[in-house]
mmCIF file of C-alpha atoms in Angstrom:
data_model
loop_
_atom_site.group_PDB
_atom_site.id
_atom_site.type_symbol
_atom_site.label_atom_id
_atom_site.label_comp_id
_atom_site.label_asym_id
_atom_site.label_seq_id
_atom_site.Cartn_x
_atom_site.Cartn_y
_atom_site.Cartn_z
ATOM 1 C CA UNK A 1229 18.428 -15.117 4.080
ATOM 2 C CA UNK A 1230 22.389 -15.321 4.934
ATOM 3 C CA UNK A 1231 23.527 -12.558 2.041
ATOM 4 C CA UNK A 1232 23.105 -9.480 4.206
ATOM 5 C CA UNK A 1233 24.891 -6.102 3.294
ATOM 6 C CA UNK A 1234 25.663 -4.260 6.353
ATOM 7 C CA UNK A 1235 24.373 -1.048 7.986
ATOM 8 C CA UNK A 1236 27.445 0.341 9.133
ATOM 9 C CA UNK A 1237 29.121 -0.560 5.741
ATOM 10 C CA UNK A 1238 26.845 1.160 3.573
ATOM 11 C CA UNK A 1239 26.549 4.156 6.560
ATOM 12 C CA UNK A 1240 29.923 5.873 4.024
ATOM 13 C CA UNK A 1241 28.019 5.818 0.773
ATOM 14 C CA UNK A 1242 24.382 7.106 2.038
ATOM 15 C CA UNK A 1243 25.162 9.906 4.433
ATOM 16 C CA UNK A 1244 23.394 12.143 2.221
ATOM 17 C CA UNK A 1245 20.302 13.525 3.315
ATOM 18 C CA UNK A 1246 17.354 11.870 1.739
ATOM 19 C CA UNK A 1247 15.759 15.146 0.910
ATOM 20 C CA UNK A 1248 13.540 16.176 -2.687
ATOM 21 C CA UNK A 1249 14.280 18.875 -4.420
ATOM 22 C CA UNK A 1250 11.305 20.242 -2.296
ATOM 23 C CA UNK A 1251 12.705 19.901 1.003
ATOM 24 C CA UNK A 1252 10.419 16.948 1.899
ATOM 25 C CA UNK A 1253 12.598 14.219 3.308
ATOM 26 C CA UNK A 1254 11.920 10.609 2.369
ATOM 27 C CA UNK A 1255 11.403 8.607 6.003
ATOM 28 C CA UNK A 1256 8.705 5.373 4.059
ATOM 29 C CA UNK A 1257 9.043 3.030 1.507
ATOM 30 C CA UNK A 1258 6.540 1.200 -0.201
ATOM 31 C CA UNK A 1259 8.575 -2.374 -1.266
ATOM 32 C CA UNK A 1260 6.166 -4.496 -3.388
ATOM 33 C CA UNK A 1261 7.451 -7.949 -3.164
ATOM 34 C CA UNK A 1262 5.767 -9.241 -6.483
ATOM 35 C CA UNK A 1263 3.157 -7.956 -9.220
ATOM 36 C CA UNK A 1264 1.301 -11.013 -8.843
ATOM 37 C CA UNK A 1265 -1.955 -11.319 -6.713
ATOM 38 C CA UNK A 1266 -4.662 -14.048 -6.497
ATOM 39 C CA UNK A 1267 -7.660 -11.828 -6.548
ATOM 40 C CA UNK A 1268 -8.321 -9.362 -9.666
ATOM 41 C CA UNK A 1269 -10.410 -6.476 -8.717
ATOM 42 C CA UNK A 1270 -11.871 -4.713 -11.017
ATOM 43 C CA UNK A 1271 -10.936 -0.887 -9.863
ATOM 44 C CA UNK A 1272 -6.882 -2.642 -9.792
ATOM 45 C CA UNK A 1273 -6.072 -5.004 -12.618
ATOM 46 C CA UNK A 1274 -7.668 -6.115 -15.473
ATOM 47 C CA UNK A 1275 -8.905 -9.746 -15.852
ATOM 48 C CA UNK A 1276 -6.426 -10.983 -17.767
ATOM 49 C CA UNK A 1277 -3.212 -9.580 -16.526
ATOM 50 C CA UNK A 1278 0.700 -10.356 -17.894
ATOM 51 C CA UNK A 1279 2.625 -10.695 -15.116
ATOM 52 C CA UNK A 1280 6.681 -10.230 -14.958
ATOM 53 C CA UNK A 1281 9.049 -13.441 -15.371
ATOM 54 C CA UNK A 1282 11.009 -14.230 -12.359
ATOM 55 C CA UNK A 1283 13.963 -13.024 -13.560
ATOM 56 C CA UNK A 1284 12.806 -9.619 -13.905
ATOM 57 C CA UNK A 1285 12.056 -9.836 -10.315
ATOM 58 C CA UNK A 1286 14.598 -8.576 -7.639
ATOM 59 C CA UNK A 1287 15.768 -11.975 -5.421
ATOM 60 C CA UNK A 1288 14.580 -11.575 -1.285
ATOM 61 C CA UNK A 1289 18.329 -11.083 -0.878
ATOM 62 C CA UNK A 1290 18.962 -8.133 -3.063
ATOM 63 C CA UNK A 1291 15.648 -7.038 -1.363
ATOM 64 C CA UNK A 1292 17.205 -7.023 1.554
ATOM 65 C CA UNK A 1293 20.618 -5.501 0.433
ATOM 66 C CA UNK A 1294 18.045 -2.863 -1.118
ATOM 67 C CA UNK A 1295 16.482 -2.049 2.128
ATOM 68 C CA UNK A 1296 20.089 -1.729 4.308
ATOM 69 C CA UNK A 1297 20.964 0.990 1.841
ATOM 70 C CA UNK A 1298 17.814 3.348 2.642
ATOM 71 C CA UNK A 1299 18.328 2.583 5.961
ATOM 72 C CA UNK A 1300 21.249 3.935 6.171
ATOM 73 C CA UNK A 1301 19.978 6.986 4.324
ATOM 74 C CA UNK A 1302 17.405 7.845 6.787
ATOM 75 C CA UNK A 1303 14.187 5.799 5.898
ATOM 76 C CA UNK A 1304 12.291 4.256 8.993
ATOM 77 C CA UNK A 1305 9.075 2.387 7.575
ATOM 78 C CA UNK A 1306 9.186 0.029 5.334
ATOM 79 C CA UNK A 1307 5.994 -0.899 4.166
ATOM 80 C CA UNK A 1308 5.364 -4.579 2.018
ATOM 81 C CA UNK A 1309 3.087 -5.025 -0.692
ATOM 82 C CA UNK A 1310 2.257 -6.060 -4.118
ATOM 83 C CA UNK A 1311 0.017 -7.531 -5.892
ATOM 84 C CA UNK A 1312 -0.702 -9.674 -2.674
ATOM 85 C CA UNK A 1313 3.033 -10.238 -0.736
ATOM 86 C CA UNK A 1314 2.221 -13.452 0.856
ATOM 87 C CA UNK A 1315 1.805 -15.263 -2.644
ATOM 88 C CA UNK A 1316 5.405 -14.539 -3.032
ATOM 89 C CA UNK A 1317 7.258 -18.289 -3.028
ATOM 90 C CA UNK A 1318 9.734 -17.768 0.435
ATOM 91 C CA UNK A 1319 8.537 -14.033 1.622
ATOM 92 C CA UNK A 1320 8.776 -15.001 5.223
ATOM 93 C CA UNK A 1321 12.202 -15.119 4.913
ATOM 94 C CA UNK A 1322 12.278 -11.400 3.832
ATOM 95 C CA UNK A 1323 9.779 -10.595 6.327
ATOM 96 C CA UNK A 1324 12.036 -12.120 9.408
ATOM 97 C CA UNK A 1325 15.306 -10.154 8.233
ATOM 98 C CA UNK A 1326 13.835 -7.026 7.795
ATOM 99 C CA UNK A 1327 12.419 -7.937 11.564
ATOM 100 C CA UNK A 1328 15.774 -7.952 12.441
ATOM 101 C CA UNK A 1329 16.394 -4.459 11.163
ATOM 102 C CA UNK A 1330 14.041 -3.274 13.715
ATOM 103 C CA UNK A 1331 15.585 -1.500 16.691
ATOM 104 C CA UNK A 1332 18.322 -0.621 14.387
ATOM 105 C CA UNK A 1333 17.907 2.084 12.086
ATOM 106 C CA UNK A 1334 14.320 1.085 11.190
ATOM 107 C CA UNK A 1335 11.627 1.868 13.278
ATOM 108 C CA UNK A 1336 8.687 0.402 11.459
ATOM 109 C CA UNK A 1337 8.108 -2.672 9.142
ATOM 110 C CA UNK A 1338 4.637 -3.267 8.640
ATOM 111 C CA UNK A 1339 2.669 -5.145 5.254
ATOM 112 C CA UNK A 1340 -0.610 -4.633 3.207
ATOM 113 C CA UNK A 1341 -2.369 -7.340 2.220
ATOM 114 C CA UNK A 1342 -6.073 -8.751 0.898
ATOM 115 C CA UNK A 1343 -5.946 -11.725 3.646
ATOM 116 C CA UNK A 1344 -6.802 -14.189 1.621
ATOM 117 C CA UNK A 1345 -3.490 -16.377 3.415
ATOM 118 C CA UNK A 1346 -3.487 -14.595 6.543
ATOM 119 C CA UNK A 1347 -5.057 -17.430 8.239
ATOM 120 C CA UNK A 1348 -1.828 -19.298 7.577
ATOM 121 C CA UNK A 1349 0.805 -16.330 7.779
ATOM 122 C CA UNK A 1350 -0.478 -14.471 10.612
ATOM 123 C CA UNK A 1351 1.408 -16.299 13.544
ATOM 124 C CA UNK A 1352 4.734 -16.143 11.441
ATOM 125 C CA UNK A 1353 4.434 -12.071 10.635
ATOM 126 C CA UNK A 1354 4.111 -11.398 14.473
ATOM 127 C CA UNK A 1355 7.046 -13.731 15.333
ATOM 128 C CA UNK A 1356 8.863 -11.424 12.442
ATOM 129 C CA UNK A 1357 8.627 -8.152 13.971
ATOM 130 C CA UNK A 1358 5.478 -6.873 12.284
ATOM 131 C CA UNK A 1359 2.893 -5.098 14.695
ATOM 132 C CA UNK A 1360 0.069 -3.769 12.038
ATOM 133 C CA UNK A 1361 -1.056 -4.287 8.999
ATOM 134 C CA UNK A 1362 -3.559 -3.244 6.556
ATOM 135 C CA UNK A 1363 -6.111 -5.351 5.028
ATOM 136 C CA UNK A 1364 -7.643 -4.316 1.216
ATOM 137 C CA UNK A 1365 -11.646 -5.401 2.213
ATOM 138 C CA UNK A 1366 -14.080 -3.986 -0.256
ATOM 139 C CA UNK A 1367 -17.046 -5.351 1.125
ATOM 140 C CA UNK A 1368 -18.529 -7.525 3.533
ATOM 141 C CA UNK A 1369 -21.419 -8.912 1.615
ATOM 142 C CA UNK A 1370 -20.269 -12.579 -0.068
ATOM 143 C CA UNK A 1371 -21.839 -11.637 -3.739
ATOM 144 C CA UNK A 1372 -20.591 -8.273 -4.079
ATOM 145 C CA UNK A 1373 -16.995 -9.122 -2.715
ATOM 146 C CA UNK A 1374 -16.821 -11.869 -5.081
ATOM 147 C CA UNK A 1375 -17.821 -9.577 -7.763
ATOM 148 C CA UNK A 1376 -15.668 -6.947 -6.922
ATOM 149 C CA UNK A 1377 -12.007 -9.506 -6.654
ATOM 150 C CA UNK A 1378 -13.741 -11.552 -9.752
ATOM 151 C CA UNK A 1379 -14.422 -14.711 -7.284
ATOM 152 C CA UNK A 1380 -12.559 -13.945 -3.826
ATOM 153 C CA UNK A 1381 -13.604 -15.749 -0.768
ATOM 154 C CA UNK A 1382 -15.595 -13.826 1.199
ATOM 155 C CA UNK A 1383 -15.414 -15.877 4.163
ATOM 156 C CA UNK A 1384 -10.988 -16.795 3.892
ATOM 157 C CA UNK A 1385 -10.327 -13.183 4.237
ATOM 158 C CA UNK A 1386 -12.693 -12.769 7.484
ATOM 159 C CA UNK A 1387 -11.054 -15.992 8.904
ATOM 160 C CA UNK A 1388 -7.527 -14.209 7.720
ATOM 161 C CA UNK A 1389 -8.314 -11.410 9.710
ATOM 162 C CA UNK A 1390 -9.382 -13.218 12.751
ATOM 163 C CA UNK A 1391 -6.118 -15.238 12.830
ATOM 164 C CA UNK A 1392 -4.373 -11.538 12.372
ATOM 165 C CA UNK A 1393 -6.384 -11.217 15.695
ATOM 166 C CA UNK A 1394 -5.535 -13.801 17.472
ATOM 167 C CA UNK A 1395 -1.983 -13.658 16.666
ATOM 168 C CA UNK A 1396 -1.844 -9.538 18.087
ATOM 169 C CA UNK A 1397 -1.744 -7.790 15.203
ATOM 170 C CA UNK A 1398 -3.316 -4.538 14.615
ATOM 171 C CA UNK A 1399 -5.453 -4.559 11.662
ATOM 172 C CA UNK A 1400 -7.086 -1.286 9.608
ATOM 173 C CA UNK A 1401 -9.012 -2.095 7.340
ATOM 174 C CA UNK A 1402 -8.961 -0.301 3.686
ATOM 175 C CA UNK A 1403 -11.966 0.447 1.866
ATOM 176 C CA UNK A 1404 -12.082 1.934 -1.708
ATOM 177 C CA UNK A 1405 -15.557 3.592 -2.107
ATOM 178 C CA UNK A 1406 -17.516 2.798 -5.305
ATOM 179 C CA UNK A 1407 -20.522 4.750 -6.205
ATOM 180 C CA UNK A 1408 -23.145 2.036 -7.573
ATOM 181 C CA UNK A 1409 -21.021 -0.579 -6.362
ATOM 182 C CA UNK A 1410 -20.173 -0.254 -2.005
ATOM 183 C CA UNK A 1411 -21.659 3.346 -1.460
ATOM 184 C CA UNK A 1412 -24.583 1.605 0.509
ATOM 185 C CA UNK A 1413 -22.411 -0.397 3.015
ATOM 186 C CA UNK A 1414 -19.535 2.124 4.164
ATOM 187 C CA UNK A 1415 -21.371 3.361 7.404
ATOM 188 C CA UNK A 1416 -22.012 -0.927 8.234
ATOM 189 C CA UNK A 1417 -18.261 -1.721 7.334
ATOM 190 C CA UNK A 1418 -17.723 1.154 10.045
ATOM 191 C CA UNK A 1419 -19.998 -0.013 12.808
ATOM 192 C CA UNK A 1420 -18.617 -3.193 12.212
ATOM 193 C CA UNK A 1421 -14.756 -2.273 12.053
ATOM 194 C CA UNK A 1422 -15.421 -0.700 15.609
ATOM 195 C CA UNK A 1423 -17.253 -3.303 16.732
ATOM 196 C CA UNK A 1424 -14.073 -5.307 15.846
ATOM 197 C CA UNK A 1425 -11.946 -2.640 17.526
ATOM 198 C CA UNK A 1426 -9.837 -1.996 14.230
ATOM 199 C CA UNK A 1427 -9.672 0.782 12.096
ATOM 200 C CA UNK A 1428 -11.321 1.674 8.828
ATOM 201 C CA UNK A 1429 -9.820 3.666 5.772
ATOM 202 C CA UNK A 1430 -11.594 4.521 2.753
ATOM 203 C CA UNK A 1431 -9.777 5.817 -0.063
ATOM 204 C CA UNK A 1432 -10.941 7.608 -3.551
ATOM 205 C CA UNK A 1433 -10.211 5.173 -6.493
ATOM 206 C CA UNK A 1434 -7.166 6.237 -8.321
ATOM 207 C CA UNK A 1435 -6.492 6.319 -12.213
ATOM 208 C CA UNK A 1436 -3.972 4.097 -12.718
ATOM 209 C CA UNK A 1437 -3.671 1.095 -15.363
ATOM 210 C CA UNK A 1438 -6.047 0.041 -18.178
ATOM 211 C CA UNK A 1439 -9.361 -1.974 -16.922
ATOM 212 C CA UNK A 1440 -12.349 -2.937 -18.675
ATOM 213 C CA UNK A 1441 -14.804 -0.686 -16.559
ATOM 214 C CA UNK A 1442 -15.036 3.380 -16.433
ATOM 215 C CA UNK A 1443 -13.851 4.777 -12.953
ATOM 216 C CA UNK A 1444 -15.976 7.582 -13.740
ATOM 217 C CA UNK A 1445 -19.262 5.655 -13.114
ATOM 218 C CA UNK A 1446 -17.893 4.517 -10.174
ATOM 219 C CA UNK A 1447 -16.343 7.423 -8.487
ATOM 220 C CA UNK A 1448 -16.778 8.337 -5.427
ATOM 221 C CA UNK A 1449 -15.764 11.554 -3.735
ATOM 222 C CA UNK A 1450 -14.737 10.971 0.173
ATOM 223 C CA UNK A 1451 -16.073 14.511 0.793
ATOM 224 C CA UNK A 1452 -19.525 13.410 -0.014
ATOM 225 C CA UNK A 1453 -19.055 10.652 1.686
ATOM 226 C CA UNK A 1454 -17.752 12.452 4.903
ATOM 227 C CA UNK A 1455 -21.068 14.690 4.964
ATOM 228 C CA UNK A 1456 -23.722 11.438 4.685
ATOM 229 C CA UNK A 1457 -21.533 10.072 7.832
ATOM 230 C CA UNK A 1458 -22.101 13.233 9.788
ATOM 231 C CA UNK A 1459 -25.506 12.771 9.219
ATOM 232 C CA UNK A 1460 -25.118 9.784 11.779
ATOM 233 C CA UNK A 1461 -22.035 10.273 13.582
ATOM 234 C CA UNK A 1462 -19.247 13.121 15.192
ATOM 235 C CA UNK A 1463 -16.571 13.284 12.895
ATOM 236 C CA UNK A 1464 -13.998 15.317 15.155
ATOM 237 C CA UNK A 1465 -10.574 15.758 13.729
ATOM 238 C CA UNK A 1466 -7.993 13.641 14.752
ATOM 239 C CA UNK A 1467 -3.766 14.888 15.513
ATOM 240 C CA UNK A 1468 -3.054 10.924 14.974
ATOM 241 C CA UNK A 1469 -0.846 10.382 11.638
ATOM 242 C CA UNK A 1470 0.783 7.222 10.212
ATOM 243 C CA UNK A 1471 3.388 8.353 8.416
ATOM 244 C CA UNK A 1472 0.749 8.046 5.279
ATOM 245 C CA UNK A 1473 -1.738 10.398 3.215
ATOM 246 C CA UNK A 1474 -5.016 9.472 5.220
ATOM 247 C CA UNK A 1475 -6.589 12.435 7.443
ATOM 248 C CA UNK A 1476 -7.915 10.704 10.621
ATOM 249 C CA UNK A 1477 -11.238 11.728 12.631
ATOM 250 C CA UNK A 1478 -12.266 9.862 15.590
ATOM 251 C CA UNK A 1479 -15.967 8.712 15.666
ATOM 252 C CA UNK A 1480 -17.267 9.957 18.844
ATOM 253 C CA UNK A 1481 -20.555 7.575 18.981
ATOM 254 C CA UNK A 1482 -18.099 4.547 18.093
ATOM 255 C CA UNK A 1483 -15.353 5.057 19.722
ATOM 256 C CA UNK A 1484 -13.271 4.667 16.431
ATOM 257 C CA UNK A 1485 -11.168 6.104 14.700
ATOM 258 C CA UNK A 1486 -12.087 6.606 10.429
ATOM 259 C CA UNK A 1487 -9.404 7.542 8.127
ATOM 260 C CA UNK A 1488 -9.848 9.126 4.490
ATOM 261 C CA UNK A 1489 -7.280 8.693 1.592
ATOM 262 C CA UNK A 1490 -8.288 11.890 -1.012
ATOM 263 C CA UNK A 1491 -6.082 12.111 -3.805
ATOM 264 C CA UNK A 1492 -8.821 13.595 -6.181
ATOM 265 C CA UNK A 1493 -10.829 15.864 -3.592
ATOM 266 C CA UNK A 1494 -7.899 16.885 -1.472
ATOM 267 C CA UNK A 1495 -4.439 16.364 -2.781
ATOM 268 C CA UNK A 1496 -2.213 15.549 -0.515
ATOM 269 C CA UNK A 1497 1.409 15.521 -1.721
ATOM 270 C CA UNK A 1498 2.170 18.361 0.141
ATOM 271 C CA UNK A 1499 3.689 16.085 3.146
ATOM 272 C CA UNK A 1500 5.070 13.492 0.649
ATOM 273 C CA UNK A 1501 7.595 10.960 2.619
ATOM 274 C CA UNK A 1502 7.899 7.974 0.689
ATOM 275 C CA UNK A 1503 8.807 6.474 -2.783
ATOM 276 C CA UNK A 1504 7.362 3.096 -4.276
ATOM 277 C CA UNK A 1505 9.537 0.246 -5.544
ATOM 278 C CA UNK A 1506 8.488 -2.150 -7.529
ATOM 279 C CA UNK A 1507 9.488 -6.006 -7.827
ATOM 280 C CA UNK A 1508 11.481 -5.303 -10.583
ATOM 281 C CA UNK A 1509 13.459 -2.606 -8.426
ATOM 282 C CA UNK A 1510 12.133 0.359 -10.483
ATOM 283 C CA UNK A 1511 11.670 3.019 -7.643
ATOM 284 C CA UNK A 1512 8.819 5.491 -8.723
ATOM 285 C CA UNK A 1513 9.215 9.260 -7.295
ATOM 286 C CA UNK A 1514 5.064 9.125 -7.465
ATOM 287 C CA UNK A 1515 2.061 7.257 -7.480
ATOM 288 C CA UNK A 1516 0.732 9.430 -9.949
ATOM 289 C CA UNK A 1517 3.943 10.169 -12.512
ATOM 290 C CA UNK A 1518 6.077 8.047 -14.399
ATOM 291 C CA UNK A 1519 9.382 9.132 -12.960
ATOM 292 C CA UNK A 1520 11.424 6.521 -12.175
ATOM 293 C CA UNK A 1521 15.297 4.896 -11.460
ATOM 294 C CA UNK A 1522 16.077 1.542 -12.710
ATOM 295 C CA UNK A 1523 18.434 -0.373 -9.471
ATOM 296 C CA UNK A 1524 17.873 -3.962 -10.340
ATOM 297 C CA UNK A 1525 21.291 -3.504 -12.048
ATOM 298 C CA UNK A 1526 23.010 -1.479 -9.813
ATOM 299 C CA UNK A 1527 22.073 -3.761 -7.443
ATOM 300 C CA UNK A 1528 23.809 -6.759 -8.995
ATOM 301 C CA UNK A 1529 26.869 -5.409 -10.687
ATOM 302 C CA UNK A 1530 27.145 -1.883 -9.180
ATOM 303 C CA UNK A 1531 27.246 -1.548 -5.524
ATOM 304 C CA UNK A 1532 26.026 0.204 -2.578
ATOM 305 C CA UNK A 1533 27.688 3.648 -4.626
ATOM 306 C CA UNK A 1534 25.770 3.797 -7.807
ATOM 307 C CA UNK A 1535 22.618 2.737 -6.368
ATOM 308 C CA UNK A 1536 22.785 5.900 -3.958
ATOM 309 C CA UNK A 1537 23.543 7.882 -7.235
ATOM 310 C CA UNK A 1538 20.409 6.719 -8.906
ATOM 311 C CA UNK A 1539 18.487 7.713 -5.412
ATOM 312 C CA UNK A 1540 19.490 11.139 -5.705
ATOM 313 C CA UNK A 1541 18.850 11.491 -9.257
ATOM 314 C CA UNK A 1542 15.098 9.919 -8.124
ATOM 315 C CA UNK A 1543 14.516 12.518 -5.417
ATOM 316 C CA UNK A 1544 16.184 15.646 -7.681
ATOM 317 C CA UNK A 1545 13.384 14.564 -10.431
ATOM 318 C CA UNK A 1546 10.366 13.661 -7.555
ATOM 319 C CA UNK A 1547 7.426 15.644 -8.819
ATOM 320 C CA UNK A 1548 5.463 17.750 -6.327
ATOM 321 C CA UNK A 1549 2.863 16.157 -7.022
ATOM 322 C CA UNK A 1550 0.388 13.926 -8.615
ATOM 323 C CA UNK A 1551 -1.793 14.031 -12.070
ATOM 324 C CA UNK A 1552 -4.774 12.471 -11.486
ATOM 325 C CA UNK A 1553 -7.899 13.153 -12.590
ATOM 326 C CA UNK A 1554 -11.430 11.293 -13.358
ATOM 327 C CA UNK A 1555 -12.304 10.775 -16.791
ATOM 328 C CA UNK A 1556 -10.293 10.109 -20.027
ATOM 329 C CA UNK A 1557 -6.726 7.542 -20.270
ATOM 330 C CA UNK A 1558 -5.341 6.825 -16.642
ATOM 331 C CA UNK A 1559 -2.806 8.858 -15.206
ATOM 332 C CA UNK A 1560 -0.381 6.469 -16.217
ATOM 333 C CA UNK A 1561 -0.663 2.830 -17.618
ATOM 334 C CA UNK A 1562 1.159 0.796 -15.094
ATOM 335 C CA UNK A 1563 -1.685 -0.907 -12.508
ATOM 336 C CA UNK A 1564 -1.898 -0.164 -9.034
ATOM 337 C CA UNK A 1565 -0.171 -3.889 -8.510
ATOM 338 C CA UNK A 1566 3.090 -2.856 -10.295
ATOM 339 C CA UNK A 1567 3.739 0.074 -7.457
ATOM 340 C CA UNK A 1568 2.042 -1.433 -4.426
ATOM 341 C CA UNK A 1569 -1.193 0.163 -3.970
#
């Protein structure tokens, strides 16, 4: 990864504060790497998914160029995702420059994954710079995982996580709760999560995408799940934050910490920091809304200039806040994949 656009030249054209229309200023970005992923759960993608041709794709250079510019505006965590990153052909070598942004001007560079190739990349992502990451586990039961990722290996992500371990890295663990489906196994995954000393997530599923199954039979609300947890456990609230949406309560009996991602029970755009990019270089203002700024060709022909203008026109059009709702067509018909989770 030679082809490196400067900090301190870019510094000129992104003084401006990275502020919405809402006064909210933008400090994360979620950069998915690639829409591609080796697993196809069911609540994400559908079976049979189209993926983009590479040269829709940004290049891990312009990717790179693309993350010195909002730098320079202000952001501080950059967060890498996909579909799954690490299936992306050469992603280490995004991984270690962004590493070498740390310490100056970015504060944070961290990666979500399902760890089905952690086992292999976990070493590598610590030498890089990256201190946590998140891993997408669903369940810990061999059947229903499989069923849930349509035939994922149970047993690769557990040795993924190990090796994520081994190798220093702090793991939390995201869980999207199913009714029918995981409802019976969230208080094991969090015995087991502090048993591991890592910490758990669960998060609402979200309408996004076409799939073959109704999220209304499997929807979940966290609140009702919160309330058959107290039933076992001290819930207290928790001042810890991640620069994220979760709410955070530590478990007293477990000496854990559980996390909860509402977007349905308890919208939380109020403290909206971050905008999602996709492979393609579309940046999306929200999760939840199609607003969006094209940069893959501002990035080639353009300049450090007109993709800052296309930034501000993103955050003067950034919603305050999301659509979603159970029941009827999804929010909006791009799959979680496309934007990163």
């Amino acid at each position: 990864m030679e082809t490196r656009m400067g900090v301190g030249e870019l510094g000129a054209a992104g003084t401006k504060d990275f502020v919405d229309s809402f006064g909210r200023r933008i400090t994360y970005v979620r950069l998915s790497v690639t829409d591609r992923c080796d697993l196809r759960c069911r609540y994400c993608m559908a079976e049979r998914m189209q993926f983009l041709p590479k040269r829709e794709i940004l290049t891990l250079e312009e990717m790179a160029s693309l993350a010195d510019i909002l730098i320079a505006r202000g952001v501080r965590k950059i967060r890498l995702t996909g579909g799954e990153p690490l299936v992306r052909k050469g992603v280490m070598e995004l991984v270690r420059a962004l590493g070498q942004r740390l310490g100056s001007g970015l504060d944070q560079l961290v990666l979500t994954t399902n760890g089905t190739r952690l086992e292999r990349f976990a070493d590598e992502l610590s030498d890089a710079g990256i201190r946590r990451i998140n891993v997408s586990l669903d369940s810990r039961r061999p059947e229903r995982f499989g069923h849930i990722t349509r035939g994922g290996d149970l047993n690769q992500v557990l040795r993924g996580i190990d090796a994520a371990l081994t190798a220093g890295l702090a793991v939390k663990i995201n869980m999207v709760a199913l009714a029918g489906v995981n409802e019976d196994e969230i208080e094991e995954m969090l015995r087991w999560c502090a048993a591991m000393a890592i910490d758990l997530t669960l998060i609402e599923t979200m309408p996004l995408g076409e799939v073959e199954e109704d999220r209304t039979d499997h929807y979940l609300p966290l609140d009702l799940v919160k309330r058959r947890l107290e039933k076992c456990f001290t819930l207290v609230p928790s001042t810890k934050r991640t620069g994220g949406p979760a709410r955070y309560f530590e478990v007293t009996e477990l000496q854990s910490c559980l996390g909860l991602i509402t977007p349905l029970t308890n919208n939380f755009c109020e403290g909206c920091n971050r905008i999602r990019i996709a492979a393609t270089g579309t940046v999306f203002g929200c999760l939840g809304h199609d607003q969006k700024v094209e940069l893959r060709d501002a990035l080639r022909s353009g300049g450090p200039q007109e993709v800052n203008g296309l930034l501000d026109r993103l955050l003067a059009g950034k919603p305050r806040r999301h659509d979603f709702r159970i029941g009827g067509a999804p929010a909006v018909a791009r799959h979680m994949s496309v934007t990163g989770g």
